[in-house]
CSV table of C-alpha atoms and ligand atoms in Angstrom, one decimal:
chain,number,residue,atom,x,y,z
A,1,UNK,CA,-49.1,17.0,-0.9
A,2,UNK,CA,-48.3,17.6,2.6
A,3,UNK,CA,-45.1,19.5,3.9
A,4,UNK,CA,-43.8,20.0,7.4
A,5,UNK,CA,-43.8,23.8,8.4
A,6,UNK,CA,-41.0,24.2,11.3
A,7,UNK,CA,-40.2,27.1,13.4
A,8,UNK,CA,-36.6,26.2,14.7
A,9,UNK,CA,-35.0,26.9,18.1
A,10,UNK,CA,-37.2,25.1,20.4
A,11,UNK,CA,-35.3,22.5,22.7
A,12,UNK,CA,-37.1,19.3,22.9
A,13,UNK,CA,-38.4,18.3,26.3
A,14,UNK,CA,-40.5,15.6,27.9
A,15,UNK,CA,-41.0,11.8,27.3
A,16,UNK,CA,-41.9,10.1,24.1
A,17,UNK,CA,-42.2,6.6,22.9
A,18,UNK,CA,-40.5,4.3,20.1
A,19,UNK,CA,-42.9,2.7,17.8
A,20,UNK,CA,-42.8,-0.8,16.3
A,21,UNK,CA,-40.0,-1.3,13.6
A,22,UNK,CA,-41.1,-0.7,10.0
A,23,UNK,CA,-38.3,-3.0,8.9
A,24,UNK,CA,-38.9,-6.0,11.0
A,25,UNK,CA,-42.8,-5.3,10.3
A,26,UNK,CA,-42.7,-5.6,6.6
A,27,UNK,CA,-40.9,-9.0,6.4
A,28,UNK,CA,-43.0,-10.3,9.5
A,29,UNK,CA,-46.1,-9.6,7.5
A,30,UNK,CA,-44.7,-11.4,4.4
A,31,UNK,CA,-43.9,-14.3,6.7
A,32,UNK,CA,-47.3,-14.8,7.4
A,33,UNK,CA,-47.8,-16.3,3.8
A,34,UNK,CA,-45.8,-19.3,5.1
A,35,UNK,CA,-48.3,-19.9,7.8
A,36,UNK,CA,-51.3,-22.7,7.7
A,37,UNK,CA,-53.2,-20.6,10.3
A,38,UNK,CA,-53.5,-17.0,11.3
A,39,UNK,CA,-50.8,-14.9,12.4
A,40,UNK,CA,-51.3,-12.2,14.9
A,41,UNK,CA,-48.7,-9.3,15.2
A,42,UNK,CA,-48.5,-6.6,17.8
A,43,UNK,CA,-47.1,-3.0,17.8
A,44,UNK,CA,-47.2,-2.8,13.7
A,45,UNK,CA,-46.8,0.9,13.2
A,46,UNK,CA,-49.5,2.7,10.9
A,47,UNK,CA,-47.4,3.9,7.9
A,48,UNK,CA,-47.8,4.1,4.3
A,49,UNK,CA,-45.2,1.3,3.6
A,50,UNK,CA,-47.3,-1.0,6.0
A,51,UNK,CA,-50.4,-0.2,4.1
A,52,UNK,CA,-48.7,-1.0,0.8
A,53,UNK,CA,-47.5,-4.2,2.1
A,54,UNK,CA,-50.9,-5.0,3.3
A,55,UNK,CA,-52.3,-4.2,-0.1
A,56,UNK,CA,-49.7,-6.9,-1.9
A,57,UNK,CA,-50.5,-9.4,0.7
A,58,UNK,CA,-54.3,-9.3,0.0
A,59,UNK,CA,-53.6,-9.6,-3.9
A,60,UNK,CA,-51.8,-12.8,-2.9
A,61,UNK,CA,-54.5,-14.2,-1.2
A,62,UNK,CA,-53.9,-13.1,2.4
A,63,UNK,CA,-56.4,-11.4,4.7
A,64,UNK,CA,-55.1,-8.4,6.5
A,65,UNK,CA,-56.9,-6.4,9.3
A,66,UNK,CA,-54.8,-3.8,11.2
A,67,UNK,CA,-56.4,-2.1,14.2
A,68,UNK,CA,-55.7,1.3,15.7
A,69,UNK,CA,-53.7,-0.2,18.5
A,70,UNK,CA,-51.3,-1.8,15.9
A,71,UNK,CA,-52.4,-5.4,16.3
A,72,UNK,CA,-52.5,-6.9,12.9
A,73,UNK,CA,-54.3,-10.2,12.0
A,74,UNK,CA,-53.0,-11.9,8.7
A,75,UNK,CA,-54.6,-15.2,7.3
A,76,UNK,CA,-54.0,-16.5,3.9
A,77,UNK,CA,-57.3,-17.6,2.4
A,78,UNK,CA,-56.4,-18.3,-1.2
A,79,UNK,CA,-53.0,-19.4,-2.7
A,80,UNK,CA,-54.2,-18.8,-6.4
A,81,UNK,CA,-52.2,-15.7,-7.1
A,82,UNK,CA,-48.4,-15.7,-6.6
A,83,UNK,CA,-47.7,-12.5,-8.8
A,84,UNK,CA,-46.1,-9.4,-7.2
A,85,UNK,CA,-47.1,-6.8,-9.9
A,86,UNK,CA,-45.2,-4.1,-10.9
A,87,UNK,CA,-47.6,-1.5,-9.9
A,88,UNK,CA,-47.2,-2.7,-6.3
A,89,UNK,CA,-43.5,-3.4,-6.4
A,90,UNK,CA,-42.4,-0.2,-8.0
A,91,UNK,CA,-44.2,1.8,-5.1
A,92,UNK,CA,-42.2,0.0,-2.4
A,93,UNK,CA,-38.8,-2.0,-2.8
A,94,UNK,CA,-39.5,-3.9,0.4
A,95,UNK,CA,-42.1,-5.8,-1.5
A,96,UNK,CA,-39.3,-8.1,-2.5
A,97,UNK,CA,-39.8,-9.9,0.9
A,98,UNK,CA,-42.7,-11.8,-0.4
A,99,UNK,CA,-40.3,-13.9,-2.6
A,100,UNK,CA,-38.9,-16.0,-0.1
A,101,UNK,CA,-42.3,-16.9,1.6
A,102,UNK,CA,-44.2,-17.6,-1.6
A,103,UNK,CA,-41.4,-19.7,-3.0
A,104,UNK,CA,-41.2,-21.8,0.0
A,105,UNK,CA,-45.0,-22.1,0.6
A,106,UNK,CA,-46.2,-22.3,-2.9
A,107,UNK,CA,-43.2,-23.3,-5.0
A,108,UNK,CA,-44.1,-20.7,-7.7
A,109,UNK,CA,-43.5,-16.9,-7.8
A,110,UNK,CA,-43.9,-14.3,-10.6
A,111,UNK,CA,-42.2,-11.2,-9.2
A,112,UNK,CA,-41.8,-7.9,-11.0
A,113,UNK,CA,-38.1,-6.9,-11.0
A,114,UNK,CA,-37.7,-3.7,-9.0
A,115,UNK,CA,-36.0,-0.6,-10.6
A,116,UNK,CA,-33.5,1.5,-9.1
A,117,UNK,CA,-34.5,3.8,-6.3
A,118,UNK,CA,-33.7,7.3,-4.9
A,119,UNK,CA,-30.9,5.8,-2.6
A,120,UNK,CA,-29.1,3.6,-5.3
A,121,UNK,CA,-29.5,0.6,-7.8
A,122,UNK,CA,-30.5,-1.7,-5.3
A,123,UNK,CA,-30.1,-5.2,-7.3
A,124,UNK,CA,-31.8,-8.4,-5.9
A,125,UNK,CA,-29.0,-10.6,-7.3
A,126,UNK,CA,-28.1,-12.1,-4.0
A,127,UNK,CA,-32.0,-12.8,-3.2
A,128,UNK,CA,-32.0,-14.7,-6.5
A,129,UNK,CA,-28.6,-16.5,-5.9
A,130,UNK,CA,-30.2,-17.7,-2.5
A,131,UNK,CA,-33.3,-18.9,-4.1
A,132,UNK,CA,-31.3,-20.9,-6.9
A,133,UNK,CA,-28.9,-22.2,-4.0
A,134,UNK,CA,-32.2,-23.9,-2.9
A,135,UNK,CA,-32.8,-25.5,-6.1
A,136,UNK,CA,-35.2,-23.0,-7.6
A,137,UNK,CA,-35.4,-22.2,-11.4
A,138,UNK,CA,-34.9,-18.4,-11.7
A,139,UNK,CA,-35.7,-16.9,-15.1
A,140,UNK,CA,-36.3,-13.3,-16.5
A,141,UNK,CA,-39.4,-13.3,-18.5
A,142,UNK,CA,-41.1,-10.8,-20.5
A,143,UNK,CA,-42.4,-7.4,-18.7
A,144,UNK,CA,-39.6,-7.5,-16.5
A,145,UNK,CA,-41.1,-10.3,-14.5
A,146,UNK,CA,-38.7,-13.0,-12.9
A,147,UNK,CA,-40.3,-16.2,-12.5
A,148,UNK,CA,-39.0,-18.6,-9.7
A,149,UNK,CA,-40.2,-21.9,-9.1
A,150,UNK,CA,-39.3,-25.3,-7.7
A,151,UNK,CA,-41.0,-28.6,-7.3
A,152,UNK,CA,-39.3,-29.2,-4.1
A,153,UNK,CA,-36.7,-26.9,-2.6
A,154,UNK,CA,-33.6,-28.5,-0.9
A,155,UNK,CA,-31.6,-27.1,1.7
A,156,UNK,CA,-27.9,-26.3,0.9
A,157,UNK,CA,-24.8,-24.3,2.4
A,158,UNK,CA,-24.5,-21.0,0.7
A,159,UNK,CA,-22.5,-17.7,0.9
A,160,UNK,CA,-24.8,-14.5,0.6
A,161,UNK,CA,-22.2,-11.8,1.0
A,162,UNK,CA,-22.0,-9.1,-2.0
A,163,UNK,CA,-19.9,-6.2,-2.8
A,164,UNK,CA,-21.4,-4.2,0.0
A,165,UNK,CA,-21.5,-6.9,2.7
A,166,UNK,CA,-24.5,-9.0,3.7
A,167,UNK,CA,-28.2,-8.4,2.5
A,168,UNK,CA,-31.0,-7.9,5.1
A,169,UNK,CA,-33.9,-8.7,3.0
A,170,UNK,CA,-32.1,-11.3,1.3
A,171,UNK,CA,-31.2,-13.3,4.4
A,172,UNK,CA,-34.7,-13.0,5.5
A,173,UNK,CA,-35.9,-14.3,2.1
A,174,UNK,CA,-33.7,-17.4,2.0
A,175,UNK,CA,-34.5,-18.1,5.6
A,176,UNK,CA,-38.2,-18.1,4.9
A,177,UNK,CA,-37.8,-20.3,2.0
A,178,UNK,CA,-35.5,-22.5,3.8
A,179,UNK,CA,-37.9,-23.0,6.8
A,180,UNK,CA,-40.0,-25.3,4.5
A,181,UNK,CA,-37.3,-26.8,2.2
A,182,UNK,CA,-35.9,-30.4,2.5
A,183,UNK,CA,-33.0,-30.7,4.7
A,184,UNK,CA,-30.6,-28.3,6.2
A,185,UNK,CA,-29.6,-24.8,5.0
A,186,UNK,CA,-26.5,-23.0,6.1
A,187,UNK,CA,-26.1,-19.2,5.3
A,188,UNK,CA,-22.7,-17.9,5.5
A,189,UNK,CA,-22.3,-14.1,6.0
A,190,UNK,CA,-26.0,-13.7,6.9
A,191,UNK,CA,-27.1,-10.3,7.8
A,192,UNK,CA,-26.9,-9.8,11.4
A,193,UNK,CA,-29.6,-6.9,11.8
A,194,UNK,CA,-32.0,-7.4,14.7
A,195,UNK,CA,-34.8,-7.4,12.1
A,196,UNK,CA,-33.5,-10.8,10.7
A,197,UNK,CA,-33.6,-12.1,14.4
A,198,UNK,CA,-37.1,-11.1,14.9
A,199,UNK,CA,-38.4,-12.9,11.8
A,200,UNK,CA,-36.3,-15.7,12.9
A,201,UNK,CA,-38.2,-15.7,16.4
A,202,UNK,CA,-41.5,-15.5,14.6
A,203,UNK,CA,-40.8,-18.3,12.3
A,204,UNK,CA,-39.6,-20.3,15.3
A,205,UNK,CA,-43.0,-19.7,17.1
A,206,UNK,CA,-44.5,-21.1,13.9
A,207,UNK,CA,-42.7,-24.2,14.3
A,208,UNK,CA,-39.6,-23.6,12.1
A,209,UNK,CA,-36.0,-25.0,13.3
A,210,UNK,CA,-33.8,-22.0,12.9
A,211,UNK,CA,-30.4,-21.4,14.9
A,212,UNK,CA,-27.6,-18.6,14.9
A,213,UNK,CA,-30.1,-15.8,13.6
A,214,UNK,CA,-28.5,-12.5,14.5
A,215,UNK,CA,-24.9,-14.0,13.6
A,216,UNK,CA,-23.2,-14.3,10.2
A,217,UNK,CA,-23.8,-18.0,10.2
A,218,UNK,CA,-27.4,-19.3,10.3
A,219,UNK,CA,-28.8,-22.8,10.2
A,220,UNK,CA,-32.2,-23.8,9.1
A,221,UNK,CA,-33.5,-27.3,9.1
A,222,UNK,CA,-36.8,-27.5,6.9
A,223,UNK,CA,-39.9,-28.7,8.4
A,224,UNK,CA,-43.2,-29.8,6.7
A,225,UNK,CA,-45.4,-27.1,7.7
A,226,UNK,CA,-45.5,-23.9,9.7
A,227,UNK,CA,-48.6,-22.9,12.0
A,228,UNK,CA,-50.2,-19.6,13.0
A,229,UNK,CA,-48.9,-17.7,15.9
A,230,UNK,CA,-48.7,-14.5,17.9
A,231,UNK,CA,-45.7,-12.1,18.0
A,232,UNK,CA,-44.9,-8.6,19.1
A,233,UNK,CA,-42.6,-6.6,16.6
A,234,UNK,CA,-39.2,-5.1,17.9
A,235,UNK,CA,-38.9,-1.4,18.5
A,236,UNK,CA,-37.8,0.6,15.7
A,237,UNK,CA,-34.0,1.1,16.4
A,238,UNK,CA,-33.9,3.7,13.4
A,239,UNK,CA,-36.8,6.0,15.0
A,240,UNK,CA,-35.1,5.7,18.3
A,241,UNK,CA,-32.0,6.8,16.9
A,242,UNK,CA,-33.6,9.5,15.1
A,243,UNK,CA,-35.5,10.8,18.1
A,244,UNK,CA,-31.9,10.7,20.1
A,245,UNK,CA,-30.4,12.8,17.4
A,246,UNK,CA,-33.3,15.4,17.2
A,247,UNK,CA,-33.0,15.8,21.0
A,248,UNK,CA,-29.2,16.5,20.8
A,249,UNK,CA,-29.6,19.0,17.6
A,250,UNK,CA,-31.8,21.0,19.9
A,251,UNK,CA,-30.1,20.8,23.1
A,252,UNK,CA,-33.0,19.1,24.5
A,253,UNK,CA,-33.7,17.0,27.4
A,254,UNK,CA,-36.0,13.9,26.5
A,255,UNK,CA,-36.7,10.6,28.1
A,256,UNK,CA,-37.4,8.0,25.3
A,257,UNK,CA,-39.4,4.7,26.2
A,258,UNK,CA,-39.3,1.5,24.2
A,259,UNK,CA,-35.8,2.2,23.1
A,260,UNK,CA,-34.0,-0.7,21.7
A,261,UNK,CA,-30.7,0.6,23.1
A,262,UNK,CA,-29.1,-3.0,22.7
A,263,UNK,CA,-29.1,-2.7,19.0
A,264,UNK,CA,-27.8,0.9,19.0
A,265,UNK,CA,-24.1,0.3,20.0
A,266,UNK,CA,-22.4,1.9,17.1
A,267,UNK,CA,-24.6,4.9,17.3
A,268,UNK,CA,-24.2,5.1,20.9
A,269,UNK,CA,-20.6,5.0,20.5
A,270,UNK,CA,-20.5,8.0,18.0
A,271,UNK,CA,-23.1,10.0,19.9
A,272,UNK,CA,-20.8,9.5,23.0
A,273,UNK,CA,-17.9,10.9,21.0
A,274,UNK,CA,-20.0,13.9,19.9
A,275,UNK,CA,-21.0,14.7,23.2
A,276,UNK,CA,-24.7,13.5,23.5
A,277,UNK,CA,-25.3,11.6,26.8
A,278,UNK,CA,-27.9,8.8,26.6
A,279,UNK,CA,-28.6,7.3,30.0
A,280,UNK,CA,-30.2,4.0,30.5
A,281,UNK,CA,-33.1,4.7,33.2
A,282,UNK,CA,-34.5,1.5,32.9
A,283,UNK,CA,-32.6,-1.4,31.0
A,284,UNK,CA,-34.2,-4.5,32.3
A,285,UNK,CA,-35.2,-5.3,28.7
A,286,UNK,CA,-32.3,-3.6,26.5
A,287,UNK,CA,-34.5,-4.0,23.3
A,288,UNK,CA,-37.3,-1.9,25.2
A,289,UNK,CA,-35.2,0.3,27.6
A,290,UNK,CA,-36.2,3.9,29.0
A,291,UNK,CA,-33.3,6.2,28.1
A,292,UNK,CA,-32.8,9.8,28.9
A,293,UNK,CA,-31.1,12.1,26.4
A,294,UNK,CA,-29.2,15.2,27.0
A,295,UNK,CA,-26.5,17.1,25.1
A,296,UNK,CA,-23.5,19.2,25.6
A,297,UNK,CA,-23.9,22.8,24.3
A,298,UNK,CA,-20.6,22.2,22.3
A,299,UNK,CA,-20.8,19.2,19.8
A,300,UNK,CA,-17.5,17.5,18.9
A,301,UNK,CA,-16.9,16.5,15.2
A,302,UNK,CA,-16.6,12.7,14.4
A,303,UNK,CA,-15.5,10.2,12.0
A,304,UNK,CA,-18.4,7.8,11.0
A,305,UNK,CA,-18.5,4.9,8.3
A,306,UNK,CA,-21.8,3.3,7.7
A,307,UNK,CA,-21.5,-0.7,7.9
A,308,UNK,CA,-23.7,-3.5,8.1
A,309,UNK,CA,-25.0,-4.3,11.8
A,310,UNK,CA,-23.6,-4.0,14.3
A,311,UNK,CA,-21.8,-1.2,12.6
A,312,UNK,CA,-23.1,2.3,12.2
A,313,UNK,CA,-26.4,1.9,10.2
A,314,UNK,CA,-26.8,3.6,6.9
A,315,UNK,CA,-30.5,4.4,8.0
A,316,UNK,CA,-29.2,6.8,10.4
A,317,UNK,CA,-26.6,8.6,8.2
A,318,UNK,CA,-28.5,11.4,7.2
A,319,UNK,CA,-29.5,12.3,10.7
A,320,UNK,CA,-26.1,12.1,11.9
A,321,UNK,CA,-25.0,14.4,9.2
A,322,UNK,CA,-27.6,17.1,10.2
A,323,UNK,CA,-26.3,16.6,13.8
A,324,UNK,CA,-22.6,17.3,13.0
A,325,UNK,CA,-23.4,20.3,10.6
A,326,UNK,CA,-23.4,22.3,14.2
A,327,UNK,CA,-20.3,20.4,15.5
A,328,UNK,CA,-17.3,22.4,16.5
A,329,UNK,CA,-14.8,21.2,13.9
A,330,UNK,CA,-14.7,18.8,10.6
A,331,UNK,CA,-16.5,15.6,10.6
A,332,UNK,CA,-16.1,12.9,8.0
A,333,UNK,CA,-19.0,10.7,7.0
A,334,UNK,CA,-18.6,7.6,4.7
A,335,UNK,CA,-21.4,5.8,3.2
A,336,UNK,CA,-20.5,1.9,2.7
A,337,UNK,CA,-23.9,0.5,2.1
A,338,UNK,CA,-25.5,2.9,-0.3
A,339,UNK,CA,-22.7,5.0,-1.5
A,340,UNK,CA,-25.1,7.4,-3.5
A,341,UNK,CA,-27.2,7.9,-0.5
A,342,UNK,CA,-26.6,11.7,-0.3
A,343,UNK,CA,-29.8,13.3,-1.3
A,344,UNK,CA,-29.8,15.4,2.0
A,345,UNK,CA,-26.4,17.1,1.2
A,346,UNK,CA,-27.6,19.7,-1.3
A,347,UNK,CA,-30.7,20.4,0.9
A,348,UNK,CA,-28.6,20.8,4.0
A,349,UNK,CA,-26.3,23.2,2.2
A,350,UNK,CA,-29.3,25.4,1.3
A,351,UNK,CA,-29.7,25.7,5.2
A,352,UNK,CA,-26.2,27.0,5.4
A,353,UNK,CA,-24.4,23.7,6.3
A,354,UNK,CA,-20.8,23.4,5.0
A,355,UNK,CA,-20.6,20.1,3.1
A,356,UNK,CA,-17.9,18.8,0.8
A,357,UNK,CA,-18.7,15.4,-1.0
A,358,UNK,CA,-16.2,13.2,-2.8
A,359,UNK,CA,-17.5,10.0,-3.8
A,360,UNK,CA,-19.0,7.9,-0.8
A,361,UNK,CA,-17.5,10.5,1.6
A,362,UNK,CA,-18.7,13.9,2.8
A,363,UNK,CA,-16.6,16.2,4.9
A,364,UNK,CA,-18.9,18.3,7.3
A,365,UNK,CA,-17.5,21.6,8.4
A,366,UNK,CA,-19.5,22.7,11.5
A,367,UNK,CA,-21.3,26.0,11.5
A,368,UNK,CA,-22.4,28.0,14.1
A,369,UNK,CA,-26.0,28.0,13.1
A,370,UNK,CA,-28.3,26.8,10.4
A,371,UNK,CA,-30.8,28.9,8.7
A,372,UNK,CA,-34.3,28.0,7.9
A,373,UNK,CA,-35.4,27.5,4.1
A,374,UNK,CA,-37.8,25.3,1.9
A,375,UNK,CA,-36.2,22.0,1.2
A,376,UNK,CA,-37.2,18.6,-0.3
A,377,UNK,CA,-35.7,15.3,-0.2
A,378,UNK,CA,-36.6,12.2,-2.1
A,379,UNK,CA,-35.6,9.7,0.5
A,380,UNK,CA,-37.3,9.0,3.9
A,381,UNK,CA,-34.2,9.1,6.1
A,382,UNK,CA,-32.6,12.2,4.2
A,383,UNK,CA,-36.1,13.9,5.1
A,384,UNK,CA,-35.8,12.9,8.6
A,385,UNK,CA,-32.3,14.6,8.5
A,386,UNK,CA,-33.9,17.6,7.1
A,387,UNK,CA,-36.7,17.7,10.0
A,388,UNK,CA,-33.9,17.8,12.4
A,389,UNK,CA,-32.0,20.4,10.8
A,390,UNK,CA,-35.4,22.3,10.8
A,391,UNK,CA,-35.8,22.0,14.6
A,392,UNK,CA,-32.2,23.4,15.1
A,393,UNK,CA,-32.3,26.2,12.6
A,394,UNK,CA,-33.0,29.9,12.9
A,395,UNK,CA,-36.4,30.8,11.3
A,396,UNK,CA,-38.9,28.8,9.2
A,397,UNK,CA,-38.0,25.6,7.3
A,398,UNK,CA,-40.5,24.0,5.0
A,399,UNK,CA,-39.7,20.3,4.4
A,400,UNK,CA,-41.7,19.5,1.3
A,401,UNK,CA,-43.0,15.9,0.2
A,402,UNK,CA,-43.2,14.5,3.7
A,403,UNK,CA,-44.9,11.4,2.0
A,404,UNK,CA,-41.3,10.1,2.3
A,405,UNK,CA,-41.5,10.4,6.1
A,406,UNK,CA,-44.9,8.9,6.3
A,407,UNK,CA,-43.4,5.8,4.7
A,408,UNK,CA,-41.5,5.2,7.9
A,409,UNK,CA,-42.2,7.4,10.9
A,410,UNK,CA,-45.4,7.0,12.6
A,411,UNK,CA,-46.8,10.5,13.5
A,412,UNK,CA,-43.4,12.1,13.8
A,413,UNK,CA,-44.8,15.6,13.7
A,414,UNK,CA,-47.1,14.7,16.6
A,415,UNK,CA,-44.4,13.1,18.6
A,416,UNK,CA,-42.2,16.3,17.9
A,417,UNK,CA,-45.2,18.6,19.0
A,418,UNK,CA,-45.6,16.9,22.2
A,419,UNK,CA,-41.8,17.4,22.8
A,420,UNK,CA,-42.3,21.1,22.3
A,421,UNK,CA,-41.4,21.5,18.9
A,422,UNK,CA,-42.9,24.1,16.6
A,423,UNK,CA,-43.7,21.6,13.6
A,424,UNK,CA,-47.2,21.4,11.8
A,425,UNK,CA,-48.4,19.6,8.8
A,426,UNK,CA,-49.4,21.7,6.0
A,427,UNK,CA,-50.5,21.6,2.4
A,428,UNK,CA,-47.5,22.0,0.0
B,501,EPU,N1,-27.3,-5.7,-2.4
B,501,EPU,C1,-26.8,-6.4,-3.5
B,501,EPU,N2,-27.4,-7.3,-4.0
B,501,EPU,C2,-28.6,-7.9,-3.5
B,501,EPU,C3,-29.2,-7.4,-2.4
B,501,EPU,C4,-28.5,-6.2,-1.8
B,501,EPU,O1,-25.8,-6.1,-4.2
B,501,EPU,O2,-29.2,-8.7,-3.8
B,501,EPU,C5,-26.6,-4.5,-1.7
B,501,EPU,C6,-27.4,-3.3,-1.8
B,501,EPU,O3,-27.4,-2.6,-3.0
B,501,EPU,C7,-26.8,-2.5,-0.7
B,501,EPU,C8,-26.2,-3.7,0.4
B,501,EPU,O4,-26.2,-4.9,-0.5
B,501,EPU,O5,-25.4,-1.9,-1.4
B,501,EPU,C9,-27.2,-4.0,1.4
B,501,EPU,O6,-28.5,-3.9,1.0
B,501,EPU,P1,-29.7,-4.8,1.7
B,501,EPU,O7,-30.2,-6.0,0.8
B,501,EPU,O8,-29.2,-5.1,3.0
B,501,EPU,O9,-30.9,-3.8,1.8
B,501,EPU,P2,-32.3,-4.2,2.0
B,501,EPU,O10,-32.6,-5.5,2.7
B,501,EPU,O11,-33.0,-3.9,0.7
B,501,EPU,C10,-32.8,-3.0,4.1
B,501,EPU,C11,-33.8,-2.0,4.8
B,501,EPU,C12,-33.3,-0.6,4.3
B,501,EPU,C13,-31.8,-0.7,4.9
B,501,EPU,C14,-31.0,-1.5,4.4
B,501,EPU,C15,-29.7,-1.5,4.8
B,501,EPU,C16,-36.0,-2.8,4.7
B,501,EPU,C17,-37.4,-2.9,4.4
B,501,EPU,N3,-35.3,-2.0,4.4
B,501,EPU,O12,-32.9,-3.0,2.9
B,501,EPU,O13,-34.0,0.4,5.0
B,501,EPU,O14,-31.1,0.6,4.3
B,501,EPU,O15,-31.7,-3.0,4.9
B,501,EPU,O16,-29.4,-1.8,6.1
B,501,EPU,O17,-35.6,-3.7,5.9
B,501,EPU,C18,-35.0,2.5,5.1
B,501,EPU,O18,-35.7,2.0,6.0
B,501,EPU,O19,-35.0,3.8,4.9
B,501,EPU,C19,-34.3,1.7,4.3
B,501,EPU,C20,-33.9,1.9,3.1
């Protein structure tokens, strides 16, 4: 297994670029199952999660080619197999996003129920409620498989909110299935994340009738068929936020291109309060802006609560926590989306951070410096937080099990090296 060896204390400087969004690419790829012709996606990042999704789609009869420039061509050639097997689903929870497209197009899906994962239970009840709302039969069968089938899906009005708010992939699944249903579907408390709007953009190019994507109320008028098309994936807002915070924790000065600043309002608000300045150099397209990041020597403490978009994203919580370990005072971070998503807390403590957790809330009492240590995390974003801490810490930090990072950050160590970080990939 690979690890990152980091010698901290180098200020990040120079210019870098944000890759295409992982969390948009995965459901965009799955949406290709709906099309009657080839779908071409540009800016699909090279990540292990993307490879896993490609493997699943190939099993489902879709040809997938991904070139080194990030262009991916997907074309369904055989609709014979609609079983998403446990072996694939258990390696990647986002496999769930084939559910809606398969049901919409083929009317029949056997989907292995995903188990819990490192960041929490992650049920799929809202996805299934949505499918049932469109008239599908949903049954749990042997071997943990859920059989979802419908002769004809019918549009309906549904509420998709749960105890933790809206669901991103649940909303996308219902939108995909409803795109080919008979009649009109209205989703109330739809997720407003930019990834939902990006998938809607693709479906609209394929011929779907969708309005309100990116707002809590979406309307989908079903059509008879969808065609192939071409689409560029939005930039990754979480990678952008991570690069901004990595710059800040090293008191660096970095220009970041292809930055979806428009999708980062809550993070920008908190970063401004901490004392990080993010200036837009070129904002002609605010989803692909160029920004310049620098930070004050003295970081201020903040209160942060994660929320569905446009609130502060759970996927930046670990990175923000790493940043405020060095703030001058006490910060309070509350996790409202995945209340158990704190795998980084014990590891950051090993590096000298002062963290006190009670349930979904962590008080971070800022320290003057972090000290390098061997650390490990079993979640993608927690690992990113640990890399950031390593960049700022005194001495050497070894972040073990970086296969978690490889799931969601394209060539992170190379991007950081180019910015002057002393980081290398080594064998554990
Ligand atoms: N939830 C339910 N029932 C459901 C679905 C969700 O109770 O049927 C709950 C979840 O347990 C959670 C909340 O609703 O408490 C929100 O979950 P959501 O469904 O929105 O998460 P997701 O769609 O499965 C995506 C991202 C995650 C990101 C979340 C929240 C992808 C592939 N994954 O997951 O990204 O944390 O939205 O923004 O898009 C990551 O990239 O590291 C990552 C985990």
